[in-house]
Structures are given as structure tokens and as C-alpha cells.
Short mmCIF file of C-alpha atoms in Angstrom, two decimals:
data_model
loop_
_atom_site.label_atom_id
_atom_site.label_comp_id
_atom_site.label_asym_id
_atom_site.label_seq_id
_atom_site.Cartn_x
_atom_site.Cartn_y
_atom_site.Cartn_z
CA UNK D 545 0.27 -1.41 -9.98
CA UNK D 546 -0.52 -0.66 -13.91
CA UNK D 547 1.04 -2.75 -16.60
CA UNK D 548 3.56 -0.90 -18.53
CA UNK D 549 3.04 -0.07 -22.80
CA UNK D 550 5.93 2.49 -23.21
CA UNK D 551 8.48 3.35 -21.01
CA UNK D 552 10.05 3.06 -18.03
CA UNK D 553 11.18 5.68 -15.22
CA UNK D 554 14.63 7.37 -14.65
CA UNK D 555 15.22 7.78 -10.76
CA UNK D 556 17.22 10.74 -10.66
CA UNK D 557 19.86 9.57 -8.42
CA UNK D 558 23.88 9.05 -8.47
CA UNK D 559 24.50 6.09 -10.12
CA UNK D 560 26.28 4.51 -6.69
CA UNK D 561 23.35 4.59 -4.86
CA UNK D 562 21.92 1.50 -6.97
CA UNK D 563 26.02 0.30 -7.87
CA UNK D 564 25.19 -2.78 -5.65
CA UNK D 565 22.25 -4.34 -7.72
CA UNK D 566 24.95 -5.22 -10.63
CA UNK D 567 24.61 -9.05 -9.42
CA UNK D 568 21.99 -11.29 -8.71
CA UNK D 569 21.29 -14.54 -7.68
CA UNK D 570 22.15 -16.41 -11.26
CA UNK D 571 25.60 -14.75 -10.34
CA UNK D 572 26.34 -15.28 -6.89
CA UNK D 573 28.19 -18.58 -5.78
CA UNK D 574 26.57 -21.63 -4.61
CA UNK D 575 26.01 -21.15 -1.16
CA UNK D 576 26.79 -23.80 1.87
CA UNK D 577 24.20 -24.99 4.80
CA UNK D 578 25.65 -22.77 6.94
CA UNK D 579 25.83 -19.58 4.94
CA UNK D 580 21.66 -20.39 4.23
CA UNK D 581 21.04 -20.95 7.87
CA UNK D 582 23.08 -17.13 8.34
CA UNK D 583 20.79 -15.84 5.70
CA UNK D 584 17.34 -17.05 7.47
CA UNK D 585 18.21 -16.21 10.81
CA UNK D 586 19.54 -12.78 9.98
CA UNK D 587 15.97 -12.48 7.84
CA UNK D 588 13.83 -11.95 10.94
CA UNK D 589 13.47 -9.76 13.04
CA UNK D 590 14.29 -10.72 16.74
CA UNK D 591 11.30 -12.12 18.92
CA UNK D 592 9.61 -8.97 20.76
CA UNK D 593 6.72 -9.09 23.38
CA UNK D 594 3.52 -6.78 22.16
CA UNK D 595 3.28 -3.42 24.03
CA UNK D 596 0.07 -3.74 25.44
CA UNK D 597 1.44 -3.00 29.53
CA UNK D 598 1.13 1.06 28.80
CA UNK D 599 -1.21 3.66 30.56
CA UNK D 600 -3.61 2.97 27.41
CA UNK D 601 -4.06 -1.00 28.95
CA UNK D 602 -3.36 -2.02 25.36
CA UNK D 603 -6.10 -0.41 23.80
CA UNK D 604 -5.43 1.45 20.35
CA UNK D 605 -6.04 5.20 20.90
CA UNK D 606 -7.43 7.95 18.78
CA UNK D 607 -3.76 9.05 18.55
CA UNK D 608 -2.22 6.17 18.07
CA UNK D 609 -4.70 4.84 15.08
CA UNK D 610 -4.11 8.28 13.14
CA UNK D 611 -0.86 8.38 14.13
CA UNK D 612 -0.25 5.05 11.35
CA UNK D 613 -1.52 7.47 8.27
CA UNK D 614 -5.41 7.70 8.38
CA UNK D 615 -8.15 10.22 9.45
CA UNK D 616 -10.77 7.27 10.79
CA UNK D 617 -11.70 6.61 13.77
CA UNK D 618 -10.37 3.65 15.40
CA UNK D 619 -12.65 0.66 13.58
CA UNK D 620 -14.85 -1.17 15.93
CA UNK D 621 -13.95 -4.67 14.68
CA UNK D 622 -10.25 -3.66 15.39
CA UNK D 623 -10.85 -2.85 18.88
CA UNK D 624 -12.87 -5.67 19.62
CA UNK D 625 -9.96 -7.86 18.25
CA UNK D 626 -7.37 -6.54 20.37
CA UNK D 627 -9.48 -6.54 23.76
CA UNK D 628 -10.13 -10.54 22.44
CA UNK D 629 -6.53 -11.06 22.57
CA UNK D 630 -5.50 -9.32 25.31
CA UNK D 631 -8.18 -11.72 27.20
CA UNK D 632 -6.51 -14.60 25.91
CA UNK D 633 -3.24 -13.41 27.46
CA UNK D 634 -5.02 -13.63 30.38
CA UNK D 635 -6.71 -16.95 29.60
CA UNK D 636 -3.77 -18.90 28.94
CA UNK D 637 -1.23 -17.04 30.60
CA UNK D 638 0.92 -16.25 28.08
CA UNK D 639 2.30 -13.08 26.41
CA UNK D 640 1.85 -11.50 23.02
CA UNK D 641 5.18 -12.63 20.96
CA UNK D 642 5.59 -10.94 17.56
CA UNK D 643 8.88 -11.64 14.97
CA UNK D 644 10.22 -12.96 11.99
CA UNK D 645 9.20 -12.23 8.85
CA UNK D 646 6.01 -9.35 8.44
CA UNK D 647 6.07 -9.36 12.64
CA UNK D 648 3.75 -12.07 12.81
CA UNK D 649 2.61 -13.48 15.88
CA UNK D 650 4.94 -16.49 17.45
CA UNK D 651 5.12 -19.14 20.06
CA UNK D 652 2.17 -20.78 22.28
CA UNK D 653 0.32 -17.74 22.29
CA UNK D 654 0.49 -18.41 18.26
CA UNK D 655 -0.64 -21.57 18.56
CA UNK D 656 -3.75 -20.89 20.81
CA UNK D 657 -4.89 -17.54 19.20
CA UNK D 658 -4.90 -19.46 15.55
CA UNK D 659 -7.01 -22.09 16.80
CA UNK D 660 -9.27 -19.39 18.69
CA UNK D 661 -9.59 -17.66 15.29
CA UNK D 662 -10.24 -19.91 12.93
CA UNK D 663 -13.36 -21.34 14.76
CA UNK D 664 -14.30 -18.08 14.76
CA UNK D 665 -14.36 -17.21 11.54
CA UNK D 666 -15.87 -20.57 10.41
CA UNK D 667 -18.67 -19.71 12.47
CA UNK D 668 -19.30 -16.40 10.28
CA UNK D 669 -21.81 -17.86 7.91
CA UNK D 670 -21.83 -14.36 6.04
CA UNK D 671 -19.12 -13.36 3.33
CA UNK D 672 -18.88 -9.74 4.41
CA UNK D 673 -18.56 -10.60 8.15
CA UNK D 674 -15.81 -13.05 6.81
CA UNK D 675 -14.12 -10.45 5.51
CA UNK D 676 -14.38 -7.35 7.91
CA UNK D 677 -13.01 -9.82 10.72
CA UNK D 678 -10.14 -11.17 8.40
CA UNK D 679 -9.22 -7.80 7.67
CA UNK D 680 -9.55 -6.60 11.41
CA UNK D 681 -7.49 -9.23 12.41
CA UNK D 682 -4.93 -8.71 10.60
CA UNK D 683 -4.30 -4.72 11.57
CA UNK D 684 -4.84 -5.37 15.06
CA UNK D 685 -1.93 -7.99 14.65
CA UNK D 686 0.50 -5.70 13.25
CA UNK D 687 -0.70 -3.12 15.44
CA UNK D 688 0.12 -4.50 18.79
CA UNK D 689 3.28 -6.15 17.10
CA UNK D 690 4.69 -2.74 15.39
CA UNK D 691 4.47 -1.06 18.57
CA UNK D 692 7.88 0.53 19.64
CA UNK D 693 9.31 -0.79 16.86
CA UNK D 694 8.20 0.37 13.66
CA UNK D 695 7.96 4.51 12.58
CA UNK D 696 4.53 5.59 12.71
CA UNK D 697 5.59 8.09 9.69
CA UNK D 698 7.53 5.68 7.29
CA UNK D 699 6.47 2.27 8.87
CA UNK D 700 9.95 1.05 9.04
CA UNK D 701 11.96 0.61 12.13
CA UNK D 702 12.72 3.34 14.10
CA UNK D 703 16.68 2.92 13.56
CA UNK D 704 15.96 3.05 9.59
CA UNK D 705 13.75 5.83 10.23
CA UNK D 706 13.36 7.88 6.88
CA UNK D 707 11.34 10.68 7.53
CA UNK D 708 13.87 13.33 7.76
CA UNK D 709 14.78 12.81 4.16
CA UNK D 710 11.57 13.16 2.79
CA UNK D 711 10.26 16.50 1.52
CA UNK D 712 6.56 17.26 1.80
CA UNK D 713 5.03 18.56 -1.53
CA UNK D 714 1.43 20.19 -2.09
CA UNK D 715 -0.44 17.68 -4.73
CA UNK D 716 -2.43 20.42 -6.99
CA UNK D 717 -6.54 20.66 -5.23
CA UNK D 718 -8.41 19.51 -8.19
CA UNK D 719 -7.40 15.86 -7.23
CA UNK D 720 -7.05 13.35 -4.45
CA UNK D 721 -5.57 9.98 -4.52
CA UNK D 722 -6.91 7.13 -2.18
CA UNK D 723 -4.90 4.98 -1.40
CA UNK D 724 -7.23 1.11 -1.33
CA UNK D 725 -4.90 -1.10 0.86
CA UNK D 726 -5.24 -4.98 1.33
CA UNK D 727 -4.55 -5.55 5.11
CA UNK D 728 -1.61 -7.51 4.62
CA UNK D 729 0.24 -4.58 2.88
CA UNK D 730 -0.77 -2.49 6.36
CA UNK D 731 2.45 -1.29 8.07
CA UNK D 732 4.22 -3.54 5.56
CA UNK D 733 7.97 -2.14 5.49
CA UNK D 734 8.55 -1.99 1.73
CA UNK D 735 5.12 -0.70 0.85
CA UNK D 736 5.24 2.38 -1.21
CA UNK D 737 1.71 3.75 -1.13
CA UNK D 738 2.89 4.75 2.56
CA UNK D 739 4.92 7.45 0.84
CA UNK D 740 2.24 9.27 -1.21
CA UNK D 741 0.27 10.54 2.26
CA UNK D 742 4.48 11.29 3.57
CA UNK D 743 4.58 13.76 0.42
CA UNK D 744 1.11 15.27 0.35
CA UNK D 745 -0.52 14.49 3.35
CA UNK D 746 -3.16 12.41 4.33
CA UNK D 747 -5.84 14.63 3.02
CA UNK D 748 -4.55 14.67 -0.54
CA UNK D 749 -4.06 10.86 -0.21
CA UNK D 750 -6.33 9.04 1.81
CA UNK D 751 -5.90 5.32 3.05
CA UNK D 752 -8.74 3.02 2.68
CA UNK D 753 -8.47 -0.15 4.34
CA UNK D 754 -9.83 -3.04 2.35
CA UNK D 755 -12.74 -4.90 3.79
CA UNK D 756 -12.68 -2.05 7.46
CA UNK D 757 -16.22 -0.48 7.04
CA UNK D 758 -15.12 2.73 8.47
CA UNK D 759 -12.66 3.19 5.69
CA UNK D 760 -15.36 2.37 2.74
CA UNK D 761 -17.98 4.25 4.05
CA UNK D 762 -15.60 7.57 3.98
CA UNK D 763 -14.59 6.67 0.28
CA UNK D 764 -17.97 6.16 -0.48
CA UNK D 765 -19.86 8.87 0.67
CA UNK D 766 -17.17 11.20 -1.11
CA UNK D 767 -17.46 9.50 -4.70
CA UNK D 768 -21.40 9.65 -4.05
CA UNK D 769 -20.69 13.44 -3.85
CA UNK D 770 -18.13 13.83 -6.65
CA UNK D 771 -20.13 11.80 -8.78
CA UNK D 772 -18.98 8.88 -11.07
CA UNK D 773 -17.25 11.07 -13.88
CA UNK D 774 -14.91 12.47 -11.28
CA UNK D 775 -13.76 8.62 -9.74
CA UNK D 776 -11.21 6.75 -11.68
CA UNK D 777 -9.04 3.59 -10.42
CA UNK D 778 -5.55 3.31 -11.89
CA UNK D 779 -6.11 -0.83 -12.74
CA UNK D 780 -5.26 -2.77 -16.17
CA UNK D 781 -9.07 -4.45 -16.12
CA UNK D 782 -8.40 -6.97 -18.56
CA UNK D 783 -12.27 -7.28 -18.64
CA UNK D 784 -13.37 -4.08 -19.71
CA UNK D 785 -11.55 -1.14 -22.06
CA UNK D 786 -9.11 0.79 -19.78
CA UNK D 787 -8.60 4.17 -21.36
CA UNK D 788 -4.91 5.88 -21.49
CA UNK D 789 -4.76 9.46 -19.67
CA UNK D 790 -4.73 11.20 -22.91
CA UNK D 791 -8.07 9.43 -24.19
CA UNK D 792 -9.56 10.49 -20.53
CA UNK D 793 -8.55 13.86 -20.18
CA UNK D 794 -7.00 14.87 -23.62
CA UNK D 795 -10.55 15.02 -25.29
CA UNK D 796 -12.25 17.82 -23.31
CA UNK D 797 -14.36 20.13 -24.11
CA UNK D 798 -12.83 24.01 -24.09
CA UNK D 799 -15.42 24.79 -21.64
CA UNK D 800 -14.13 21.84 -19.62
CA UNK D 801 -10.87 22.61 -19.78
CA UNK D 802 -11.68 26.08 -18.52
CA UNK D 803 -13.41 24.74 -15.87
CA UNK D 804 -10.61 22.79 -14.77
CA UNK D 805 -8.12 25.90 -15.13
CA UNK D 806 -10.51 28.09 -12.83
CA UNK D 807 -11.25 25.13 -10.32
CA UNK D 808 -11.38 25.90 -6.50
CA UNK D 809 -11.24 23.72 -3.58
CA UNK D 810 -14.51 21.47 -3.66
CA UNK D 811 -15.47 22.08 -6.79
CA UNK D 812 -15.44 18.61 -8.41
CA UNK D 813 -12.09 17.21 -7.36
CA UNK D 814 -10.73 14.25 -9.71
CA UNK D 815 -10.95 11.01 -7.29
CA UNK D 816 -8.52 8.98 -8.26
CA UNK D 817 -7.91 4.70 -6.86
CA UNK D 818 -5.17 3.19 -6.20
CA UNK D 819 -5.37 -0.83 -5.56
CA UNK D 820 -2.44 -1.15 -3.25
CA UNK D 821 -1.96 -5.25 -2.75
CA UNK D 822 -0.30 -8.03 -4.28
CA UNK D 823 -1.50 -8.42 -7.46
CA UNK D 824 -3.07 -12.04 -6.61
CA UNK D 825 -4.81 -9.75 -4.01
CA UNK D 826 -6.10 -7.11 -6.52
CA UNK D 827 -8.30 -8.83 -8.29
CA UNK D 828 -10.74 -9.28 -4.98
CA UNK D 829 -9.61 -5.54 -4.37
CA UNK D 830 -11.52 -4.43 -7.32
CA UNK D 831 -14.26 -6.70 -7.54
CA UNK D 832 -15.33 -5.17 -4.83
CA UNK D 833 -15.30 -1.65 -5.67
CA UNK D 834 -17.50 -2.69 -9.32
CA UNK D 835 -19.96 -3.93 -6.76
CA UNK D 836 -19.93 -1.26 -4.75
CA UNK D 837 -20.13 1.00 -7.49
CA UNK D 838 -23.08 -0.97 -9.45
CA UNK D 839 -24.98 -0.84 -6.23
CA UNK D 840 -24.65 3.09 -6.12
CA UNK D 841 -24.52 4.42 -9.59
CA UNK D 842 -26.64 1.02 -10.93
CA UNK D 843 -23.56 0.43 -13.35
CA UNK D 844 -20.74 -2.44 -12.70
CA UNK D 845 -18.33 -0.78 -15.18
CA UNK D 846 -15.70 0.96 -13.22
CA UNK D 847 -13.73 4.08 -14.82
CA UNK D 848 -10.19 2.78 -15.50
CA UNK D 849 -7.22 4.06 -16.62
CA UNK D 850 -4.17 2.65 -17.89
CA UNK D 851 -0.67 4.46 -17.57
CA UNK D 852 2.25 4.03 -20.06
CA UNK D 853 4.77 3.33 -16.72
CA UNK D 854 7.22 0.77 -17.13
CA UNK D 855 9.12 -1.39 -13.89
CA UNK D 856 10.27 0.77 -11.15
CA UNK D 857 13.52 0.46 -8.94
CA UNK D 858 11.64 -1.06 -6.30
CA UNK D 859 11.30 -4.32 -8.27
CA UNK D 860 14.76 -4.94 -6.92
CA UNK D 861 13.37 -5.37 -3.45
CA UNK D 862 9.75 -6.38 -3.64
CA UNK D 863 9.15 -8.65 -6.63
CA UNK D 864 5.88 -8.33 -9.12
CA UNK D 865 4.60 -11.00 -10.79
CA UNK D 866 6.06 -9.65 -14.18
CA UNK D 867 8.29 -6.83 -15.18
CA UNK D 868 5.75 -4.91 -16.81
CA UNK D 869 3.66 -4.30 -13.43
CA UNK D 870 4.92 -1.34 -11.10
CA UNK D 871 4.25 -0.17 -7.54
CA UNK D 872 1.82 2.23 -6.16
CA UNK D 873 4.33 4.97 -5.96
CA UNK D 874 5.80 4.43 -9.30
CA UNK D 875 1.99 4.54 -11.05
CA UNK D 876 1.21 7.97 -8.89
CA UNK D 877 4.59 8.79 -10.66
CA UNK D 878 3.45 8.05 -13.73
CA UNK D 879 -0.23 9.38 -13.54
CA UNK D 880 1.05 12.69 -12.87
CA UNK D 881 3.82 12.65 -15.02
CA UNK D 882 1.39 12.01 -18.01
CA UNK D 883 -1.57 14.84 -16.55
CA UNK D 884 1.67 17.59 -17.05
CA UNK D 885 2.24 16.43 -20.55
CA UNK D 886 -1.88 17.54 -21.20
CA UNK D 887 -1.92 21.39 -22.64
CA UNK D 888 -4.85 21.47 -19.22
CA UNK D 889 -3.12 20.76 -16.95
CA UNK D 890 0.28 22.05 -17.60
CA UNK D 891 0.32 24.83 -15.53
CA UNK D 892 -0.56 23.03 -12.14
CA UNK D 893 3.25 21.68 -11.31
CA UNK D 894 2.25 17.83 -11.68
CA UNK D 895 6.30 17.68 -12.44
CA UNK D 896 7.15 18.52 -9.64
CA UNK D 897 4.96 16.50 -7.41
CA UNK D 898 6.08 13.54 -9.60
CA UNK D 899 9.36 14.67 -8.56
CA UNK D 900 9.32 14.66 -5.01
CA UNK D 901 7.44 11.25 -4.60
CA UNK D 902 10.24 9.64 -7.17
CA UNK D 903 12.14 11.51 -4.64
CA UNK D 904 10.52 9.79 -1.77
CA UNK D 905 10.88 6.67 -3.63
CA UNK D 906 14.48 6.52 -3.87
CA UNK D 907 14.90 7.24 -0.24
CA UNK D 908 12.46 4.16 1.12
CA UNK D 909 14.90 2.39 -1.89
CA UNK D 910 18.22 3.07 -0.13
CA UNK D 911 17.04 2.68 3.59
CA UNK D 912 15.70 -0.72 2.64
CA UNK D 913 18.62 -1.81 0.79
CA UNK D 914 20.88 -0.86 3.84
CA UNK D 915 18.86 -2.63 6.27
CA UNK D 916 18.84 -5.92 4.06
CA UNK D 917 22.81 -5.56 3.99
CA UNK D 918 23.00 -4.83 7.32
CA UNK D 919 21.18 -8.47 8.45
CA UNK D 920 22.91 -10.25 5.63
CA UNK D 921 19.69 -10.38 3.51
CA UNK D 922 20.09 -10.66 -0.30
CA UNK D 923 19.18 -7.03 -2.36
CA UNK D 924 18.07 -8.16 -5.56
CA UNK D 925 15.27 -10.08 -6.75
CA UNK D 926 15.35 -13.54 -8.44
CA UNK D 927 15.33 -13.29 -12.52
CA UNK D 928 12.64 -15.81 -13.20
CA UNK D 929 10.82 -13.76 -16.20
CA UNK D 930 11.38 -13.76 -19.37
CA UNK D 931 13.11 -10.48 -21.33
CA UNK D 932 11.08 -10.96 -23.91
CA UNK D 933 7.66 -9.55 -22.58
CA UNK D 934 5.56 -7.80 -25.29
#
């Protein structure tokens, strides 16, 4: 999510797979009661009862956590959720109902557990335990309700399953991307940062789960080894002076750039952040990493960098505030794309890891854009900016 200076990307695909985007709403005809009441109902997903009657007694497993995209163990605070609501099935005699839009949770059991909650949280008279339970809550949510339903690879359902079109790429050692994820992006179907730990593996691109301790303190503890000059977040901070790629790594040294050329495996690997929220989320997304960061390195100033990417193709589906902001897929793009253009690190194939996660970007593209036709759902996004943004 980086506002755009330059250019934009070219997704190297046929024209026809993106032939259907020629019209939007501002072209389509005025539509009748009926024909919106098609649209809404066709929307959501179909009403499904949580999986929590398996030999696991609803617990989430060691296997089952990692099998979502992350290394953790399973979080405390999530397991204490679930094992709460589970007991309130019990309580009240009623079921676990997820659907509609995001999976969210539905009926009487809706109504109860939201009451149950928000007392709850009231009653946290500290910020950070406001915010660990709010995130908890929200994964163990789409947890229970993704169950049988979504891909634990691609987090979309398992009839628009993607993975087999994806091809899995080696990102080059001397960097790692971590991947900082608001809660309600978690399992979210047209999320994109998913798609970056599909291509190099969770190793080379981490998930961090805003505001889960268990997450933080693994991020942590490795910048606190790397050291500050080796952690950089991918974020416009409007705040602050957010250096371009060239003016980061462009300038070294000779000895640096040696360095760099004869770098192993552990030997200072480039850390580098992407926020991966809404960008009304982001801005509590990296607050909280320049306070983490003061309280380590006694500094609030956070490295940033700044990428010349312009819109991607996935603002067709998931809309951004402005058409100057891309995704996280679309700024790993971008960051690589620039690294290969620096006489350092042109020899390390950053092309062709660009490649395959434009690759991987396409393919989440057109298995979205058949499921929305396939329910009726609309494929483009609302024009409501204007074309002349500097």
C-alpha cells in the first residue's frame, strides 16, 4: 500500500482475461428492485454452521493454525476465545452460524455473543488488553467460520481453489518480507499479501498479526538482532521523509555493496514491512510499530521507503481510497522491481521474483472475478475519484 510518483504496472496477461472490466457502473443500466435484491442475495455466502463437532472438540490445533500461513504457535488469547464461545453454544443452546459478507457470525447466537463481548471488552480498562482481545476475536471468528470452506493455501473457497496455478519462487536470502496484517484482512478472500508467503514461503515472508503478542514478539526479537539499519517498512509517512529505493540503497559504500554481493544466509538480512490493512487501518498499524521501535532503539523515526508503483489490477475488485495507493502484492512487485534496476543487486534475479508474484497476482485476479460472475456480483469498482490526481 505505497502511493504511486511514476508509473504504473503491466500484468503480463492476454488481453481477454481483463476484456470484461471495459464497463462500469456509470455505464451499466439503471437497475430494478428486483435485479438489486438478486445482486445482495447472490453477494453472500450461504448460512453455514462452524465446524467445531470434529475429533479436535473445536479447538484450533498446531496444524490447523500453521496450516492458515504462519510459523506461531497457536496465540493464547485465540484459544481462550474459541473455548469462550464454544461455552456459549452450550449456554444458550444454540449453534455457531457464520455467512454473508466476510463470514461473519449470524443469527441468535450473533446476537448473544455481541452482547457477551462487548461487556467484555468495556471491562478492559487497559489499551493493549483492548486490543490483543479485539484482535483475538476477530481470528478466532473467521477461524471457526472458514472451516471446510475456505483453502488453507489461497484463503478462498475450496471450489475457487487457486493453488495449482501458482508457481513457488525462491525470494533472494539477503531479505525477508513480513507481512503486518490488521485482523480484519485475516483469511480475507481478496487479500493479496496471502500470495507473497504462496510464492516464497512462509519463511521468506512472514505474517505478523496486528495487536496477537505471539506474532510481535517473533518480529521483534528478529529486528532487535538485525538491527535498525537492516528494518525498513514500505509506508508513505506523510510525517516524516520517506526515502525512494535508489536514495536507500543506491548510495552505498563499495565496501557495502561488496558485502551485499558476498552475503550468506544470516548475515544481516534486509527486513523489510509491509502494513497489510485498509488504509483507514494503517495509520494505527504503524503507530504502533514507531512505538515499538522508540521503545527498543530509543528513536520514534521509523525507516521508510517510498516506491514509484502506480494502481494495480486489483483495484478493479477491492477499492483504495485513491488511485494512486496499491496493494501489498503490487508494492512487493514494485520493491523488487526497483532493487533489480540497482547495479547491487542486479545479479540476484529480483525480476524474476517480481515476475512470479505479478504472476500470482493475476491468478487470485481471475479466480475472483469468476466467482463474482458466477453469484451475479458486479466486477468493477465504482469511479468516484478524480483523473486528475497529481
Amino acid at each position: 500500500m505505497l502511493i504511486s510518483t511514476t508509473r504504473a504496472f503491466t500484468f503480463k496477461c492476454s488481453p481477454s482475461s481483463f476484456k470484461s472490466f471495459s464497463w462500469s457502473h456509470m455505464d451499466s443500466k439503471p437497475k430494478t428492485v428486483v435485479q438489486y435484491a438478486f445482486m445482495s442475495s447472490a453477494s453472500r455466502s450461504p448460512p453455514r454452521e462452524a465446524c467445531v463437532n470434529d475429533p479436535g472438540n473445536g479447538s484450533i490445533s498446531l496444524q490447523e493454525w500453521q496450516g492458515w500461513g504462519t510459523t506461531s504457535s497457536v496465540p493464547a488469547m485465540v484459544t481462550k476465545i474459541v473455548e469462550e464461545l464454544k461455552a456459549l453454544e452450550t449456554d444458550i443452546d444454540a449453534q455457531m452460524t457464520f455467512g454473508g459478507s466476510g463470514g461473519k457470525l449470524q443469527g441468535y447466537f450473533k446476537v448473544q455473543e455481541d452482547k457477551k463481548h462487548r461487556a467484555t471488552y468495556q471491562a478492559l480498562c487497559d489499551s493493549e488488553k483492548k486490543l490483543q482481545f479485539f484482535s483475538a476475536r476477530q481470528i478466532a471468528c473467521r477461524l471457526l467460520g472458514s472451516r471446510g470452506y475456505l483453502c488453507q493455501k489461497c484463503w478462498l473457497p475450496l471450489e475457487d481453489c487457486m493453488c495449482s496455478r501458482v508457481i513457488a519462487c525462491n525470494l533472494w536470502h539477503g531479505m525477508r518480507f513480513w507481512l503486518y496484517m490488521h485482523p480484519k484482512d485475516f483469511l480475507r478472500q481478496n487479500n493479496t499479501g496471502k500470495l507473497l508467503w504462496q510464492v516464497f514461503g512462509i519463511e521468506a515472508a512472514t505474517l505478523c498479526l496486528y495487536g496477537i503478542a505471539e506474532h510481535e514478539e517473533i518480529m521483534w526479537s528478529t529486528f532487535k538482532d538485525a538491527g535498525k539499519n537492516n528494518v525498513c517498512c514500505l509506508y508513505p509517512n506523510k510525517n516524516a521523509i520517506s526515502k525512494s529505493v535508489q536514495d536507500a540503497f543506491g548510495q552505498e559504500s563499495s565496501a557495502d555493496q561488496k558485502c551485499r554481493l558476498t552475503m550468506t544466509n544470516g548475515d544481516k538480512t534486509m527486513n523489510f514491512i509491509l502494513i497489510d490493512g485498509t488504509w483507514s487501518n494503517s495509520n494505527a498499524m504503524f503507530s504502533r510499530l514507531k512505538e515499538q521501535a522508540k521503545s527498543i532503539w530509543g528513536e520514534e523515526g521509523f525507516p521508510c521507503i517510498a516506491l514509484a508503483t502506480g494502481a494495480s489490477a486489483m483495484h478493479k475488485l477491492r477499492p483504495q481510497p485513491s488511485w494512486d495507493r496499491t496493494c501489498t502484492a503490487a508494492a512487493a512487485i514494485g520493491l523488487l522491481s526497483e532493487l533489480q534496476l540497482l547495479p547491487v543487486f542486479s545479479s540476484f534475479g529480483l525480476d524474476k521474483q517480481a515476475e512470479a508474484v505479478e504472476h500470482a497476482l493475476v491468478v487470485l485476479l481471475e479466480a475472483l472475478t469468476t466467482r463474482r460472475l458466477r453469484m451475479g456480483r458486479c466486477i468493477t469498482r465504482r469511479v468516484r475519484h478524480n483523473s486528475n490526481i497529481c
